[in-house]
């Protein structure tokens, strides 16, 4: 698997899963209601941001450091 694909997969799938899991556990320990439907916006928003902004930006940064 190429390095660019690994970076894009992490920022579009890995990071949103980690962030959503952290928010769910934080809300659970604070005693708030945990409704999985409400966290779908968090997941989809960070996945879109990772796909559009963070993934390509980190890919170009890693490419510029190689040169």
Backbone as XML, in Angstrom:
<?xml version="1.0"?>
<chain id="A" units="angstrom">
  <residue number="1" name="UNK">
    <atom name="N" x="0.849" y="-1.167" z="0.000"/>
    <atom name="CA" x="0.000" y="0.000" z="0.000"/>
    <atom name="C" x="0.901" y="1.238" z="0.000"/>
  </residue>
  <residue number="2" name="UNK">
    <atom name="N" x="0.581" y="2.183" z="-0.826"/>
    <atom name="CA" x="1.430" y="3.359" z="-0.940"/>
    <atom name="C" x="1.286" y="4.256" z="0.293"/>
  </residue>
  <residue number="3" name="UNK">
    <atom name="N" x="2.312" y="5.090" z="0.486"/>
    <atom name="CA" x="2.333" y="5.969" z="1.647"/>
    <atom name="C" x="1.193" y="6.985" z="1.594"/>
  </residue>
  <residue number="4" name="UNK">
    <atom name="N" x="0.890" y="7.496" z="0.413"/>
    <atom name="CA" x="-0.191" y="8.470" z="0.275"/>
    <atom name="C" x="-1.542" y="7.882" z="0.624"/>
  </residue>
  <residue number="5" name="UNK">
    <atom name="N" x="-1.766" y="6.638" z="0.235"/>
    <atom name="CA" x="-3.036" y="5.981" z="0.553"/>
    <atom name="C" x="-3.164" y="5.731" z="2.047"/>
  </residue>
  <residue number="6" name="UNK">
    <atom name="N" x="-2.056" y="5.368" z="2.706"/>
    <atom name="CA" x="-2.087" y="5.163" z="4.150"/>
    <atom name="C" x="-2.419" y="6.463" z="4.876"/>
  </residue>
  <residue number="7" name="UNK">
    <atom name="N" x="-1.839" y="7.567" z="4.432"/>
    <atom name="CA" x="-2.111" y="8.866" z="5.059"/>
    <atom name="C" x="-3.565" y="9.250" z="4.864"/>
  </residue>
  <residue number="8" name="UNK">
    <atom name="N" x="-4.083" y="9.083" z="3.660"/>
    <atom name="CA" x="-5.471" y="9.452" z="3.386"/>
    <atom name="C" x="-6.448" y="8.571" z="4.169"/>
  </residue>
  <residue number="9" name="UNK">
    <atom name="N" x="-6.161" y="7.272" z="4.279"/>
    <atom name="CA" x="-7.037" y="6.381" z="5.038"/>
    <atom name="C" x="-7.041" y="6.725" z="6.518"/>
  </residue>
  <residue number="10" name="UNK">
    <atom name="N" x="-5.874" y="7.076" z="7.056"/>
    <atom name="CA" x="-5.839" y="7.435" z="8.464"/>
    <atom name="C" x="-6.660" y="8.686" z="8.727"/>
  </residue>
  <residue number="11" name="UNK">
    <atom name="N" x="-6.477" y="9.736" z="7.915"/>
    <atom name="CA" x="-7.168" y="10.994" z="8.181"/>
    <atom name="C" x="-8.638" y="10.963" z="7.798"/>
  </residue>
  <residue number="12" name="UNK">
    <atom name="N" x="-9.055" y="10.036" z="6.940"/>
    <atom name="CA" x="-10.470" y="9.981" z="6.581"/>
    <atom name="C" x="-11.241" y="8.897" z="7.339"/>
  </residue>
  <residue number="13" name="UNK">
    <atom name="N" x="-10.552" y="7.913" z="7.927"/>
    <atom name="CA" x="-11.240" y="6.867" z="8.685"/>
    <atom name="C" x="-10.692" y="6.699" z="10.103"/>
  </residue>
  <residue number="14" name="UNK">
    <atom name="N" x="-9.388" y="6.636" z="10.241"/>
    <atom name="CA" x="-8.786" y="6.375" z="11.548"/>
    <atom name="C" x="-8.999" y="7.489" z="12.553"/>
  </residue>
  <residue number="15" name="UNK">
    <atom name="N" x="-8.665" y="8.698" z="12.172"/>
    <atom name="CA" x="-8.812" y="9.839" z="13.074"/>
    <atom name="C" x="-10.261" y="10.093" z="13.472"/>
  </residue>
  <residue number="16" name="UNK">
    <atom name="N" x="-11.237" y="10.058" z="12.536"/>
    <atom name="CA" x="-12.626" y="10.247" z="12.970"/>
    <atom name="C" x="-13.119" y="9.171" z="13.936"/>
  </residue>
  <residue number="17" name="UNK">
    <atom name="N" x="-12.686" y="7.937" z="13.758"/>
    <atom name="CA" x="-13.088" y="6.868" z="14.675"/>
    <atom name="C" x="-12.507" y="7.123" z="16.064"/>
  </residue>
  <residue number="18" name="UNK">
    <atom name="N" x="-11.243" y="7.507" z="16.125"/>
    <atom name="CA" x="-10.601" y="7.790" z="17.407"/>
    <atom name="C" x="-11.273" y="8.968" z="18.097"/>
  </residue>
  <residue number="19" name="UNK">
    <atom name="N" x="-11.524" y="10.041" z="17.357"/>
    <atom name="CA" x="-12.143" y="11.233" z="17.934"/>
    <atom name="C" x="-13.560" y="10.950" z="18.420"/>
  </residue>
  <residue number="20" name="UNK">
    <atom name="N" x="-14.336" y="10.221" z="17.652"/>
    <atom name="CA" x="-15.704" y="9.894" z="18.049"/>
    <atom name="C" x="-15.713" y="8.982" z="19.273"/>
  </residue>
  <residue number="21" name="UNK">
    <atom name="N" x="-14.804" y="8.027" z="19.323"/>
    <atom name="CA" x="-14.727" y="7.138" z="20.489"/>
    <atom name="C" x="-14.346" y="7.920" z="21.742"/>
  </residue>
  <residue number="22" name="UNK">
    <atom name="N" x="-13.439" y="8.863" z="21.615"/>
    <atom name="CA" x="-13.070" y="9.691" z="22.764"/>
    <atom name="C" x="-14.237" y="10.545" z="23.244"/>
  </residue>
  <residue number="23" name="UNK">
    <atom name="N" x="-15.008" y="11.073" z="22.318"/>
    <atom name="CA" x="-16.169" y="11.881" z="22.710"/>
    <atom name="C" x="-17.237" y="11.032" z="23.383"/>
  </residue>
  <residue number="24" name="UNK">
    <atom name="N" x="-17.441" y="9.822" z="22.896"/>
    <atom name="CA" x="-18.434" y="8.939" z="23.506"/>
    <atom name="C" x="-18.007" y="8.552" z="24.923"/>
  </residue>
  <residue number="25" name="UNK">
    <atom name="N" x="-16.745" y="8.183" z="25.111"/>
    <atom name="CA" x="-16.284" y="7.807" z="26.451"/>
    <atom name="C" x="-16.295" y="9.007" z="27.398"/>
  </residue>
  <residue number="26" name="UNK">
    <atom name="N" x="-15.967" y="10.177" z="26.910"/>
    <atom name="CA" x="-16.027" y="11.377" z="27.750"/>
    <atom name="C" x="-17.450" y="11.654" z="28.196"/>
  </residue>
  <residue number="27" name="UNK">
    <atom name="N" x="-18.398" y="11.585" z="27.276"/>
    <atom name="CA" x="-19.797" y="11.808" z="27.639"/>
    <atom name="C" x="-20.319" y="10.730" z="28.580"/>
  </residue>
  <residue number="28" name="UNK">
    <atom name="N" x="-19.863" y="9.508" z="28.413"/>
    <atom name="CA" x="-20.287" y="8.418" z="29.289"/>
    <atom name="C" x="-19.813" y="8.661" z="30.721"/>
  </residue>
  <residue number="29" name="UNK">
    <atom name="N" x="-18.531" y="9.040" z="30.869"/>
    <atom name="CA" x="-17.996" y="9.269" z="32.209"/>
    <atom name="C" x="-18.532" y="10.541" z="32.851"/>
  </residue>
  <residue number="30" name="UNK">
    <atom name="N" x="-18.980" y="11.504" z="32.068"/>
    <atom name="CA" x="-19.583" y="12.715" z="32.617"/>
    <atom name="C" x="-21.063" y="12.526" z="32.938"/>
  </residue>
  <residue number="31" name="UNK">
    <atom name="N" x="-21.615" y="11.390" z="32.597"/>
    <atom name="CA" x="-22.996" y="11.077" z="32.930"/>
    <atom name="C" x="-24.014" y="11.614" z="31.945"/>
  </residue>
  <residue number="32" name="UNK">
    <atom name="N" x="-23.590" y="11.991" z="30.773"/>
    <atom name="CA" x="-24.517" y="12.479" z="29.754"/>
    <atom name="C" x="-25.111" y="11.307" z="28.987"/>
  </residue>
  <residue number="33" name="UNK">
    <atom name="N" x="-26.234" y="11.562" z="28.317"/>
    <atom name="CA" x="-26.849" y="10.529" z="27.491"/>
    <atom name="C" x="-25.979" y="10.262" z="26.264"/>
  </residue>
  <residue number="34" name="UNK">
    <atom name="N" x="-25.770" y="8.996" z="25.971"/>
    <atom name="CA" x="-24.981" y="8.595" z="24.809"/>
    <atom name="C" x="-25.943" y="8.064" z="23.759"/>
  </residue>
  <residue number="35" name="UNK">
    <atom name="N" x="-26.197" y="8.873" z="22.749"/>
    <atom name="CA" x="-27.031" y="8.459" z="21.624"/>
    <atom name="C" x="-26.139" y="8.405" z="20.398"/>
  </residue>
  <residue number="36" name="UNK">
    <atom name="N" x="-26.002" y="7.224" z="19.828"/>
    <atom name="CA" x="-25.060" y="7.045" z="18.727"/>
    <atom name="C" x="-25.423" y="7.885" z="17.506"/>
  </residue>
  <residue number="37" name="UNK">
    <atom name="N" x="-26.695" y="8.172" z="17.341"/>
    <atom name="CA" x="-27.106" y="8.971" z="16.192"/>
    <atom name="C" x="-26.545" y="10.388" z="16.261"/>
  </residue>
  <residue number="38" name="UNK">
    <atom name="N" x="-26.418" y="10.931" z="17.462"/>
    <atom name="CA" x="-25.904" y="12.289" z="17.595"/>
    <atom name="C" x="-24.413" y="12.372" z="17.281"/>
  </residue>
  <residue number="39" name="UNK">
    <atom name="N" x="-23.704" y="11.262" z="17.396"/>
    <atom name="CA" x="-22.275" y="11.261" z="17.101"/>
    <atom name="C" x="-21.975" y="11.027" z="15.625"/>
  </residue>
  <residue number="40" name="UNK">
    <atom name="N" x="-22.985" y="10.719" z="14.840"/>
    <atom name="CA" x="-22.750" y="10.514" z="13.412"/>
    <atom name="C" x="-22.317" y="11.813" z="12.738"/>
  </residue>
  <residue number="41" name="UNK">
    <atom name="N" x="-22.824" y="12.956" z="13.212"/>
    <atom name="CA" x="-22.409" y="14.236" z="12.649"/>
    <atom name="C" x="-20.940" y="14.514" z="12.952"/>
  </residue>
  <residue number="42" name="UNK">
    <atom name="N" x="-20.500" y="14.144" z="14.151"/>
    <atom name="CA" x="-19.089" y="14.320" z="14.514"/>
    <atom name="C" x="-18.216" y="13.450" z="13.619"/>
  </residue>
  <residue number="43" name="UNK">
    <atom name="N" x="-18.618" y="12.193" z="13.457"/>
    <atom name="CA" x="-17.830" y="11.282" z="12.633"/>
    <atom name="C" x="-17.788" y="11.735" z="11.177"/>
  </residue>
  <residue number="44" name="UNK">
    <atom name="N" x="-18.942" y="12.051" z="10.607"/>
    <atom name="CA" x="-18.982" y="12.433" z="9.194"/>
    <atom name="C" x="-18.280" y="13.762" z="8.948"/>
  </residue>
  <residue number="45" name="UNK">
    <atom name="N" x="-18.389" y="14.687" z="9.885"/>
    <atom name="CA" x="-17.713" y="15.971" z="9.728"/>
    <atom name="C" x="-16.202" y="15.842" z="9.759"/>
  </residue>
  <residue number="46" name="UNK">
    <atom name="N" x="-15.690" y="15.067" z="10.695"/>
    <atom name="CA" x="-14.243" y="14.888" z="10.748"/>
    <atom name="C" x="-13.740" y="14.018" z="9.601"/>
  </residue>
  <residue number="47" name="UNK">
    <atom name="N" x="-14.557" y="13.083" z="9.131"/>
    <atom name="CA" x="-14.159" y="12.283" z="7.973"/>
    <atom name="C" x="-14.073" y="13.149" z="6.722"/>
  </residue>
  <residue number="48" name="UNK">
    <atom name="N" x="-15.029" y="14.044" z="6.546"/>
    <atom name="CA" x="-14.991" y="14.948" z="5.391"/>
    <atom name="C" x="-13.814" y="15.905" z="5.489"/>
  </residue>
  <residue number="49" name="UNK">
    <atom name="N" x="-13.566" y="16.431" z="6.679"/>
    <atom name="CA" x="-12.424" y="17.339" z="6.859"/>
    <atom name="C" x="-11.110" y="16.613" z="6.630"/>
  </residue>
  <residue number="50" name="UNK">
    <atom name="N" x="-11.027" y="15.360" z="7.067"/>
    <atom name="CA" x="-9.814" y="14.583" z="6.837"/>
    <atom name="C" x="-9.603" y="14.264" z="5.378"/>
  </residue>
  <residue number="51" name="UNK">
    <atom name="N" x="-10.682" y="14.007" z="4.679"/>
    <atom name="CA" x="-10.588" y="13.678" z="3.254"/>
    <atom name="C" x="-10.260" y="14.900" z="2.412"/>
  </residue>
  <residue number="52" name="UNK">
    <atom name="N" x="-10.796" y="16.050" z="2.789"/>
    <atom name="CA" x="-10.626" y="17.257" z="1.976"/>
    <atom name="C" x="-9.393" y="18.061" z="2.388"/>
  </residue>
  <residue number="53" name="UNK">
    <atom name="N" x="-9.176" y="18.222" z="3.700"/>
    <atom name="CA" x="-8.100" y="19.105" z="4.165"/>
    <atom name="C" x="-6.897" y="18.363" z="4.743"/>
  </residue>
  <residue number="54" name="UNK">
    <atom name="N" x="-7.105" y="17.608" z="5.791"/>
    <atom name="CA" x="-5.992" y="17.050" z="6.556"/>
    <atom name="C" x="-5.201" y="16.005" z="5.777"/>
  </residue>
  <residue number="55" name="UNK">
    <atom name="N" x="-5.864" y="15.119" z="5.067"/>
    <atom name="CA" x="-5.160" y="14.082" z="4.314"/>
    <atom name="C" x="-4.245" y="14.631" z="3.241"/>
  </residue>
  <residue number="56" name="UNK">
    <atom name="N" x="-4.766" y="15.435" z="2.313"/>
    <atom name="CA" x="-3.877" y="15.994" z="1.286"/>
    <atom name="C" x="-2.789" y="16.899" z="1.862"/>
  </residue>
  <residue number="57" name="UNK">
    <atom name="N" x="-3.115" y="17.675" z="2.890"/>
    <atom name="CA" x="-2.118" y="18.561" z="3.489"/>
    <atom name="C" x="-0.974" y="17.765" z="4.108"/>
  </residue>
  <residue number="58" name="UNK">
    <atom name="N" x="-1.282" y="16.731" z="4.858"/>
    <atom name="CA" x="-0.233" y="15.900" z="5.442"/>
    <atom name="C" x="0.538" y="15.125" z="4.391"/>
  </residue>
  <residue number="59" name="UNK">
    <atom name="N" x="-0.122" y="14.742" z="3.316"/>
    <atom name="CA" x="0.580" y="14.056" z="2.233"/>
    <atom name="C" x="1.602" y="14.990" z="1.577"/>
  </residue>
  <residue number="60" name="UNK">
    <atom name="N" x="1.190" y="16.214" z="1.291"/>
    <atom name="CA" x="2.114" y="17.172" z="0.671"/>
    <atom name="C" x="3.242" y="17.564" z="1.619"/>
  </residue>
  <residue number="61" name="UNK">
    <atom name="N" x="2.962" y="17.627" z="2.907"/>
    <atom name="CA" x="4.018" y="17.915" z="3.882"/>
    <atom name="C" x="5.027" y="16.785" z="3.904"/>
  </residue>
  <residue number="62" name="UNK">
    <atom name="N" x="4.575" y="15.550" z="3.904"/>
    <atom name="CA" x="5.504" y="14.415" z="3.919"/>
    <atom name="C" x="6.303" y="14.338" z="2.622"/>
  </residue>
  <residue number="63" name="UNK">
    <atom name="N" x="5.666" y="14.693" z="1.499"/>
    <atom name="CA" x="6.397" y="14.687" z="0.230"/>
    <atom name="C" x="7.452" y="15.775" z="0.197"/>
  </residue>
  <residue number="64" name="UNK">
    <atom name="N" x="7.152" y="16.949" z="0.758"/>
    <atom name="CA" x="8.130" y="18.051" z="0.734"/>
    <atom name="C" x="9.299" y="17.772" z="1.662"/>
  </residue>
  <residue number="65" name="UNK">
    <atom name="N" x="9.080" y="17.014" z="2.741"/>
    <atom name="CA" x="10.174" y="16.688" z="3.645"/>
    <atom name="C" x="11.098" y="15.630" z="3.034"/>
  </residue>
  <residue number="66" name="UNK">
    <atom name="N" x="10.605" y="14.811" z="2.124"/>
    <atom name="CA" x="11.431" y="13.818" z="1.459"/>
    <atom name="C" x="12.401" y="14.464" z="0.478"/>
  </residue>
  <residue number="67" name="UNK">
    <atom name="N" x="11.981" y="15.527" z="-0.131"/>
    <atom name="CA" x="12.804" y="16.163" z="-1.167"/>
    <atom name="C" x="13.885" y="17.047" z="-0.624"/>
  </residue>
</chain>
